[in-house]
Short mmCIF file of C-alpha atoms in Angstrom, two decimals:
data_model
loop_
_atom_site.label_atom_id
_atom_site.label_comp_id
_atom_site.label_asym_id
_atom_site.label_seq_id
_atom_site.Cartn_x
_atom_site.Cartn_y
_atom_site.Cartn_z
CA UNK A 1 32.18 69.74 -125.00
CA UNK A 2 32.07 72.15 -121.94
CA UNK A 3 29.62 71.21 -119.08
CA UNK A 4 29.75 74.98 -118.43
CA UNK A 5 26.34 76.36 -119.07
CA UNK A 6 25.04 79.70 -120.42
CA UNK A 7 25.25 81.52 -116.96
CA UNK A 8 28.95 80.00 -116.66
CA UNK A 9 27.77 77.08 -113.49
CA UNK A 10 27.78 73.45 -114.08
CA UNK A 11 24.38 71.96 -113.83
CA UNK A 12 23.84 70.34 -110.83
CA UNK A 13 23.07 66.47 -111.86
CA UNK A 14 20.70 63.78 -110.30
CA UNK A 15 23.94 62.34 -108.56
CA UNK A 16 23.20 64.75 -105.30
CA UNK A 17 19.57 64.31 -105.01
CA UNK A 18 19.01 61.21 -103.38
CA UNK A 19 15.14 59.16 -103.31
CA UNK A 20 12.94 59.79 -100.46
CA UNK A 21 13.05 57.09 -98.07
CA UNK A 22 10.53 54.68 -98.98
CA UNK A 23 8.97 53.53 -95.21
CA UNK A 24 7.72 50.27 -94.94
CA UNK A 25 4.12 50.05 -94.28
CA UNK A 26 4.06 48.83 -90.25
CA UNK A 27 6.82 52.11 -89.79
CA UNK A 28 3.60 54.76 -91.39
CA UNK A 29 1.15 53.02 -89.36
CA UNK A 30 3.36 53.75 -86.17
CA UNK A 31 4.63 56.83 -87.16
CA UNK A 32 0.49 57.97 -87.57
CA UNK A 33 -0.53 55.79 -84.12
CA UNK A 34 2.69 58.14 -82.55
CA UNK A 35 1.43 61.34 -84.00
CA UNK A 36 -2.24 60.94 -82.28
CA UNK A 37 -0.34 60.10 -79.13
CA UNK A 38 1.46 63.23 -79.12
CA UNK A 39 -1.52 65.38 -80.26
CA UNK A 40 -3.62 64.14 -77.14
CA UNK A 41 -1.14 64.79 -75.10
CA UNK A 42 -0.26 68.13 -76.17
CA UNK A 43 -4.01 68.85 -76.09
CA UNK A 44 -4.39 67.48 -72.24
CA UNK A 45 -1.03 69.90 -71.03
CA UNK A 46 -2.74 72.78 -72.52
CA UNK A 47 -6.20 71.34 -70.69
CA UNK A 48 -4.03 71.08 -67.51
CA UNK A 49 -2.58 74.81 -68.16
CA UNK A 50 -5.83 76.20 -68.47
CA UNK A 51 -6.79 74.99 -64.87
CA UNK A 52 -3.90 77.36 -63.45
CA UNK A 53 -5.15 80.75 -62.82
CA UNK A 54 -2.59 83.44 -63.14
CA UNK A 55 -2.18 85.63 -60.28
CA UNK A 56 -0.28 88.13 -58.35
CA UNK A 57 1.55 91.55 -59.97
CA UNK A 58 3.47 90.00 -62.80
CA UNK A 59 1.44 88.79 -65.50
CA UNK A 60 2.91 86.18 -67.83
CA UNK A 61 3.42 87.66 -71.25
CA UNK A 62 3.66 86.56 -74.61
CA UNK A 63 7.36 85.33 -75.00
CA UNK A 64 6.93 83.55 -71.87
CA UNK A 65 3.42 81.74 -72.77
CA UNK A 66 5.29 80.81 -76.46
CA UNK A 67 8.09 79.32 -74.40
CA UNK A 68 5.83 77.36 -71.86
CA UNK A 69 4.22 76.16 -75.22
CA UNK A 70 7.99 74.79 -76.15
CA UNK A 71 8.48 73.57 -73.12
CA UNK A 72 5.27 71.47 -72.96
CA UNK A 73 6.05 70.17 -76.31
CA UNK A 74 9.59 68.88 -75.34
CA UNK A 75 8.14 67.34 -72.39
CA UNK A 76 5.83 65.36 -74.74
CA UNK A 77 8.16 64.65 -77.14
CA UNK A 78 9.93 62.91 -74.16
CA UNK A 79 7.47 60.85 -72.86
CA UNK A 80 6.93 59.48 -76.53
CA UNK A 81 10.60 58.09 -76.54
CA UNK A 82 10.42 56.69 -73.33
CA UNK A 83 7.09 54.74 -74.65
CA UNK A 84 4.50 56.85 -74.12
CA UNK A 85 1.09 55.88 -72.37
CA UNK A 86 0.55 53.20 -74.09
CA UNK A 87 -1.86 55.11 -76.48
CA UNK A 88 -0.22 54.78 -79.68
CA UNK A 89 0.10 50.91 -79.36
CA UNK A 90 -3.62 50.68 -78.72
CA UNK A 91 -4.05 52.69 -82.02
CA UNK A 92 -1.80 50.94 -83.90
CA UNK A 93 -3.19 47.51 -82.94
CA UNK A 94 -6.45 48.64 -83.98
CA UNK A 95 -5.01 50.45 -87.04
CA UNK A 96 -3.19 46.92 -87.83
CA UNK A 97 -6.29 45.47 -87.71
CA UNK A 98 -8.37 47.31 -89.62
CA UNK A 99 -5.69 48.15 -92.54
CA UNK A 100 -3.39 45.44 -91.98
CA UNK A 101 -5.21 42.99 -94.63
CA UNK A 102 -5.69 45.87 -97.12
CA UNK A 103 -2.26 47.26 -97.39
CA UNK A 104 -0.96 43.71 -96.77
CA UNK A 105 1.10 43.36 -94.17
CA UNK A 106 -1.01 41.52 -92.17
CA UNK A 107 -2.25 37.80 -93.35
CA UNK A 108 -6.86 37.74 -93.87
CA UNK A 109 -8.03 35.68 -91.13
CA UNK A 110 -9.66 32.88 -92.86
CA UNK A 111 -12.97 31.28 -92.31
CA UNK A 112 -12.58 29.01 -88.51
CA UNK A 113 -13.08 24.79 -89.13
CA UNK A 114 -14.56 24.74 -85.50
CA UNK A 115 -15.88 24.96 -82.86
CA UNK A 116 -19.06 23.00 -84.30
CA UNK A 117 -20.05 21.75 -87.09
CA UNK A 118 -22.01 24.22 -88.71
CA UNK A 119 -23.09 22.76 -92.22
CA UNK A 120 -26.73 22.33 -93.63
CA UNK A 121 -26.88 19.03 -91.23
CA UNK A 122 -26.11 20.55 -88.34
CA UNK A 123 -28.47 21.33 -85.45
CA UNK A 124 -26.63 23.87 -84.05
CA UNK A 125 -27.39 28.31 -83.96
CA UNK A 126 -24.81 30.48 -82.98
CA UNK A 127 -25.79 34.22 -81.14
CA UNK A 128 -23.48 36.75 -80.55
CA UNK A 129 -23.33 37.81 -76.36
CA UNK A 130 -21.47 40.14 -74.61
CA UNK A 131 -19.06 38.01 -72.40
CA UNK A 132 -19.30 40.21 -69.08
CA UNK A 133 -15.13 39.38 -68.63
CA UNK A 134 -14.19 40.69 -72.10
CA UNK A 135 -15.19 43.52 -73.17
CA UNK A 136 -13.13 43.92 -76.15
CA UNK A 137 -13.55 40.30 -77.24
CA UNK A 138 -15.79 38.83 -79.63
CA UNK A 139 -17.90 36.08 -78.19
CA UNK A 140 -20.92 33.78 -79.74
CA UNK A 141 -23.07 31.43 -77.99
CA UNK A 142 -23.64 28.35 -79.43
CA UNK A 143 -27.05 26.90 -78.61
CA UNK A 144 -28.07 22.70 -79.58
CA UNK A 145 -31.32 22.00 -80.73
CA UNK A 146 -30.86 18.42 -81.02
CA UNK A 147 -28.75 15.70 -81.67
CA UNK A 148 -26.17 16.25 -84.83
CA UNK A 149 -24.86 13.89 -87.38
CA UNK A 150 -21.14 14.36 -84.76
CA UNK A 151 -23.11 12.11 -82.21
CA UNK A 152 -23.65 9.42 -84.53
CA UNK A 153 -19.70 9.28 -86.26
CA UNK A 154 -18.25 9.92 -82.74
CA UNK A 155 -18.64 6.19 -81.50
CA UNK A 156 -16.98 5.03 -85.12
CA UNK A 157 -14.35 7.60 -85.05
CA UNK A 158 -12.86 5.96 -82.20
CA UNK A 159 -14.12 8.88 -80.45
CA UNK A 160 -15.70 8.23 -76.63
CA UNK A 161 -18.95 6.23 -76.53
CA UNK A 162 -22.04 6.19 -74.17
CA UNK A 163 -22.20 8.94 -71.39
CA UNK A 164 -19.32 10.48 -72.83
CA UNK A 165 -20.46 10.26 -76.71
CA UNK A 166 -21.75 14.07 -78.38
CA UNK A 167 -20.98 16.28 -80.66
CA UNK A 168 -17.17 17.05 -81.31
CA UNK A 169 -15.88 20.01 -80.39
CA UNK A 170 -12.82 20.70 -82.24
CA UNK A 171 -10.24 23.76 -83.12
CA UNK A 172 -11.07 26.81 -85.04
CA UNK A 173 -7.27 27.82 -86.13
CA UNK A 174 -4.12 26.57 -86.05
CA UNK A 175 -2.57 27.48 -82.70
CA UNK A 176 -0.88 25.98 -79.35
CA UNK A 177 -3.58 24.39 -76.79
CA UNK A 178 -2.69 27.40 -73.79
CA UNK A 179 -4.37 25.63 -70.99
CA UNK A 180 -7.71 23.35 -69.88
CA UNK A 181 -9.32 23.78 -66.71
CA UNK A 182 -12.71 21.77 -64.92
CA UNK A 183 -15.16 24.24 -63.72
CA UNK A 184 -18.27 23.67 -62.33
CA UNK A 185 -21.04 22.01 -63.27
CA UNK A 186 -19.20 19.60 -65.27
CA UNK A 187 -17.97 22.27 -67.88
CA UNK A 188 -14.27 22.50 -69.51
CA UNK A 189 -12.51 25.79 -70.50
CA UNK A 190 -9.99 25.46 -72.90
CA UNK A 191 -7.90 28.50 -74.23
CA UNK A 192 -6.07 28.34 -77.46
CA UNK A 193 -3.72 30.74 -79.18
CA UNK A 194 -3.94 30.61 -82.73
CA UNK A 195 -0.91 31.68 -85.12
CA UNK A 196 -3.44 34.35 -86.99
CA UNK A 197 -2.66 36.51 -84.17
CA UNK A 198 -5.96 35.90 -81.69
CA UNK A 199 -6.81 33.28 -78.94
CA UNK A 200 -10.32 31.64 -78.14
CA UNK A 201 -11.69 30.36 -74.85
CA UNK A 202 -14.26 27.25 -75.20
CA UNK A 203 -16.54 26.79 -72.64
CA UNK A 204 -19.12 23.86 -72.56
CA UNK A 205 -19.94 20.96 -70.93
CA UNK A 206 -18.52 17.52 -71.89
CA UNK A 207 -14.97 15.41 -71.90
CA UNK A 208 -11.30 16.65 -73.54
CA UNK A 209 -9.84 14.41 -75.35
CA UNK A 210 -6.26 13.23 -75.43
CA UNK A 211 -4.26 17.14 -75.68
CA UNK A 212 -1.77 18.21 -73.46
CA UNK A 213 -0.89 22.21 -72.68
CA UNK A 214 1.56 23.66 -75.25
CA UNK A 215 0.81 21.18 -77.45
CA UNK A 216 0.43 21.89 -81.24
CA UNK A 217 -3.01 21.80 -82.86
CA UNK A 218 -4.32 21.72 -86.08
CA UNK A 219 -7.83 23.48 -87.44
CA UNK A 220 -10.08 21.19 -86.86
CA UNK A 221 -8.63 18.55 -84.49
CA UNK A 222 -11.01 17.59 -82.36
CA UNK A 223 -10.57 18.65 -78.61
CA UNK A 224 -13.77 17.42 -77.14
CA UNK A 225 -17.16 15.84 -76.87
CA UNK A 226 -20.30 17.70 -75.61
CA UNK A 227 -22.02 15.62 -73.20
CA UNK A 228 -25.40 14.11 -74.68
CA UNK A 229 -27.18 16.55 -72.24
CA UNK A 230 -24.82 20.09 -73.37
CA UNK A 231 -26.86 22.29 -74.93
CA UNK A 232 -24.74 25.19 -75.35
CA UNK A 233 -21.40 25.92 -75.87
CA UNK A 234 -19.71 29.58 -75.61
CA UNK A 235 -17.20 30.44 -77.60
CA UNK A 236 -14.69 33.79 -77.26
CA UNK A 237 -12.17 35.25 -79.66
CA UNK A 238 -9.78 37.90 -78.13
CA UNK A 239 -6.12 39.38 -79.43
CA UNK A 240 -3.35 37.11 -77.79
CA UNK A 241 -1.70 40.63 -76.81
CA UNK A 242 -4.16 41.60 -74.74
CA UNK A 243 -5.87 38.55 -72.48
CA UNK A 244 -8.51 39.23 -70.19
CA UNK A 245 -9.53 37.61 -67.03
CA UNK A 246 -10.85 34.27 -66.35
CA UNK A 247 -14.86 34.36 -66.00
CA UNK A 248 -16.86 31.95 -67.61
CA UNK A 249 -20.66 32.91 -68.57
CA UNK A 250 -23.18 30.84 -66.71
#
């Protein structure tokens, strides 16, 4: 049987027509978080264009105002593959974590073990505040309203007793202890970065226990004890990828 057809050609089989390329999910979200880049740039050279008056006896005509056009764009697409502004990573971080979960490429964050106990016996309220040194950070204030059922367990938990005895302050994630520091007034900071891709800072009054920087931590291992006269405890959640300065509310 001839493969010849009617018009006398061979049909052309599926053998030469490859798939599309079938992009992983993190290469679309870049791809998009590169194509905004490029757009506001393109958009601020024509801004910056539009500043320069023409002037003297030869006015720019059309040929020449299509190839400045060219020209602009090969300039941006040059600064994209040299890395750009740093735009598109700030879009795709926050693309990442809006999408991330949904198209699943990026583990939920699930529900933190710390830093208080916050159950039906607890005595403890948490507010959001605006933490004046991170702006793009998430930070609640944790305010006491009396003693919790921690205080009581602490002394047989082998936990510290008298002055030292409070409520237990312990990790929210998984993560590697990053650093603890005294500050004034008798407070700790403590900075952890969690494997869920964020870090928190703990700030409050009272003794660390036993932990050591770079050391391995486990939600809910206990970090801490308020001091019996805490009564608040601030608590901020940031990306590890971007960590912002030092300053500890109050």
């Amino acid at each position: 049987m001839s493969d010849v057809g009617s018009g006398g050609f061979k049909p052309i089989g599926n053998r030469m027509m490859g798939r599309p390329e079938q992009k992983a999910p993190e290469q679309k979200l870049r791809e998009v978080s590169d194509m905004y880049e490029k757009h506001f740039l393109r958009e601020m050279m024509k801004a910056m264009r539009s500043t320069v008056k023409e002037g003297g006896f030869i006015q720019s005509n059309q040929a020449e105002k299509i190839f400045r056009e060219q020209l602009d764009d090969q300039y941006v697409e040059k600064w994209g593959e040299r890395g750009g502004i740093g735009l598109s990573n700030m879009i795709y971080d926050q693309l990442m974590n809006k999408f991330g979960v949904m198209m699943g490429i990026k583990a939920p964050v699930t529900k933190p073990v710390g830093p208080l106990a916050m159950d039906e016996k607890s005595n403890y309220t948490a507010k959001p505040f605006q933490h004046p040194g991170k702006k793009q950070a998430v930070s609640y204030k944790f305010d006491v309203a009396g003693p919790s059922s921690d205080t009581a367990a602490a002394g047989s938990a082998g936990a510290p007793t008298g002055a030292q005895a409070g409520a237990a302050v312990k990790t929210p994630w998984d993560g590697v202890l990053l650093g603890k520091k005294s500050l004034a007034d008798d407070q700790t900071m403590v900075e952890i970065e969690h494997d869920n891709g964020l870090k928190s800072q703990l700030v409050f009054k009272g003794g660390l226990s036993k932990v050591s920087t770079g050391e391995k931590l486990q939600a809910g291992d206990t970090l801490g004890f308020l001091s019996p006269e805490a009564k608040t405890l601030y608590w901020t959640i940031e990306s590890d990828k971007e960590p912002g300065p030092e300053t500890v509310s109050e």
